[in-house]
Short mmCIF file of C-alpha atoms in Angstrom, two decimals:
data_model
loop_
_atom_site.label_atom_id
_atom_site.label_comp_id
_atom_site.label_asym_id
_atom_site.label_seq_id
_atom_site.Cartn_x
_atom_site.Cartn_y
_atom_site.Cartn_z
CA UNK W 80 112.58 134.31 198.11
CA UNK W 81 114.30 133.18 194.91
CA UNK W 82 116.45 130.83 196.98
CA UNK W 83 113.31 129.23 198.46
CA UNK W 84 111.75 128.77 195.03
CA UNK W 85 114.89 127.09 193.69
CA UNK W 86 115.07 124.90 196.80
CA UNK W 87 111.40 123.96 196.33
CA UNK W 88 112.03 122.89 192.73
CA UNK W 89 115.00 120.75 193.78
CA UNK W 90 112.97 119.10 196.55
CA UNK W 91 110.09 118.41 194.12
CA UNK W 92 112.45 116.68 191.70
CA UNK W 93 113.96 114.65 194.55
CA UNK W 94 110.47 113.66 195.73
CA UNK W 95 109.58 112.50 192.23
CA UNK W 96 112.72 110.36 192.12
CA UNK W 97 112.02 108.92 195.57
CA UNK W 98 108.51 107.94 194.52
CA UNK W 99 109.71 106.35 191.27
CA UNK W 100 112.44 104.34 193.02
CA UNK W 101 110.19 102.87 195.74
CA UNK W 102 108.95 99.31 195.57
CA UNK W 103 105.28 99.12 194.66
CA UNK W 104 103.03 98.03 197.50
CA UNK W 105 100.54 96.11 195.37
CA UNK W 106 98.07 98.79 194.36
CA UNK W 107 97.21 100.73 191.27
CA UNK W 108 99.40 100.37 188.19
CA UNK W 109 102.07 98.44 190.09
CA UNK W 110 100.11 95.18 190.22
CA UNK W 111 101.38 92.35 188.07
CA UNK W 112 104.70 93.99 187.23
CA UNK W 113 107.80 91.80 187.01
CA UNK W 114 110.02 94.50 188.51
CA UNK W 115 108.11 94.69 191.79
CA UNK W 116 111.03 93.25 193.74
CA UNK W 117 113.76 95.39 192.22
CA UNK W 118 115.80 95.98 195.38
CA UNK W 119 114.88 92.96 197.42
CA UNK W 120 115.86 94.68 200.67
CA UNK W 121 113.22 95.83 203.11
CA UNK W 122 115.53 98.40 204.75
CA UNK W 123 115.89 100.36 201.51
CA UNK W 124 112.11 100.63 201.24
CA UNK W 125 111.85 101.97 204.79
CA UNK W 126 114.51 104.62 204.13
CA UNK W 127 112.84 105.67 200.89
CA UNK W 128 109.43 105.86 202.54
CA UNK W 129 110.73 108.00 205.39
CA UNK W 130 112.60 110.18 202.91
CA UNK W 131 109.40 110.64 200.93
CA UNK W 132 107.55 111.87 204.03
CA UNK W 133 110.41 114.20 204.96
CA UNK W 134 110.50 115.69 201.44
CA UNK W 135 106.73 116.07 201.43
CA UNK W 136 106.87 117.91 204.75
CA UNK W 137 109.63 120.18 203.43
CA UNK W 138 107.53 121.00 200.35
CA UNK W 139 104.58 122.02 202.52
CA UNK W 140 106.73 124.13 204.88
CA UNK W 141 108.65 125.87 202.08
CA UNK W 142 105.44 126.52 200.11
CA UNK W 143 103.86 128.15 203.15
CA UNK W 144 107.03 130.21 203.72
CA UNK W 145 107.03 131.40 200.09
CA UNK W 146 103.35 132.35 200.38
CA UNK W 147 103.91 134.23 203.64
CA UNK W 148 106.93 136.10 202.28
CA UNK W 149 105.04 136.91 199.08
CA UNK W 150 102.02 138.30 200.92
CA UNK W 151 104.04 140.44 203.33
CA UNK W 152 106.23 141.77 200.56
CA UNK W 153 109.42 140.16 201.82
CA UNK W 154 112.34 141.84 203.54
CA UNK W 155 114.21 142.55 200.31
CA UNK W 156 111.68 145.10 199.01
CA UNK W 157 112.43 147.59 201.76
CA UNK W 158 110.27 150.67 202.20
CA UNK W 159 109.81 151.36 198.48
CA UNK W 160 107.26 149.51 196.43
CA UNK W 161 108.06 147.63 193.26
CA UNK W 162 108.06 149.16 189.80
CA UNK W 163 105.04 147.09 188.82
CA UNK W 164 103.04 148.42 191.78
CA UNK W 165 104.09 152.00 190.99
CA UNK W 166 102.97 151.54 187.38
CA UNK W 167 99.63 150.10 188.51
CA UNK W 168 99.13 153.05 190.85
CA UNK W 169 99.70 155.54 188.00
CA UNK W 170 97.26 153.95 185.54
CA UNK W 171 93.75 155.40 185.56
CA UNK W 172 90.96 153.14 186.69
CA UNK W 173 88.46 152.26 183.96
CA UNK W 174 84.90 153.48 184.24
CA UNK W 175 82.22 150.92 185.04
CA UNK W 176 80.27 149.40 182.19
CA UNK W 177 77.38 151.58 181.14
CA UNK W 178 78.53 154.53 183.21
CA UNK W 179 80.41 157.57 182.11
CA UNK W 180 80.35 159.31 178.75
CA UNK W 181 78.12 157.97 175.98
CA UNK W 182 80.02 156.83 172.89
CA UNK W 183 80.29 159.36 170.06
CA UNK W 184 78.51 157.83 167.08
CA UNK W 185 77.43 159.66 164.00
CA UNK W 186 74.37 158.57 162.09
CA UNK W 187 74.95 157.91 158.40
CA UNK W 188 73.77 160.72 156.17
CA UNK W 189 70.59 159.92 154.21
CA UNK W 190 71.10 159.17 150.55
CA UNK W 191 70.00 161.98 148.22
CA UNK W 192 66.68 161.31 146.55
CA UNK W 193 66.91 160.63 142.83
CA UNK W 194 64.30 162.83 141.13
CA UNK W 195 65.05 161.50 137.63
CA UNK W 196 62.71 158.55 137.92
#
């Protein structure tokens, strides 16, 4: 699972670079920029656009794989549960609010009356 997470991070960085390198198509913040024709070759734009879609598809597939492996526990955990789960199983569950034992509060002792007045 760690390998998939590292691979996902690398693909996300590559997708960000692909998006930043692409020629703007005339919308949003790209309008009016002088660097809109940076490459000047239409083929490069097609390759970058297809690469962007491939990377996006890989991100979706790997994210779903990570989620599936995480929910099933993965093959690396074996038959034993993790230390965190064992610790959670040993901790006592808290009582619901308002239920259980009433708090132990002591009322303040009354002040002695001053009879010298």
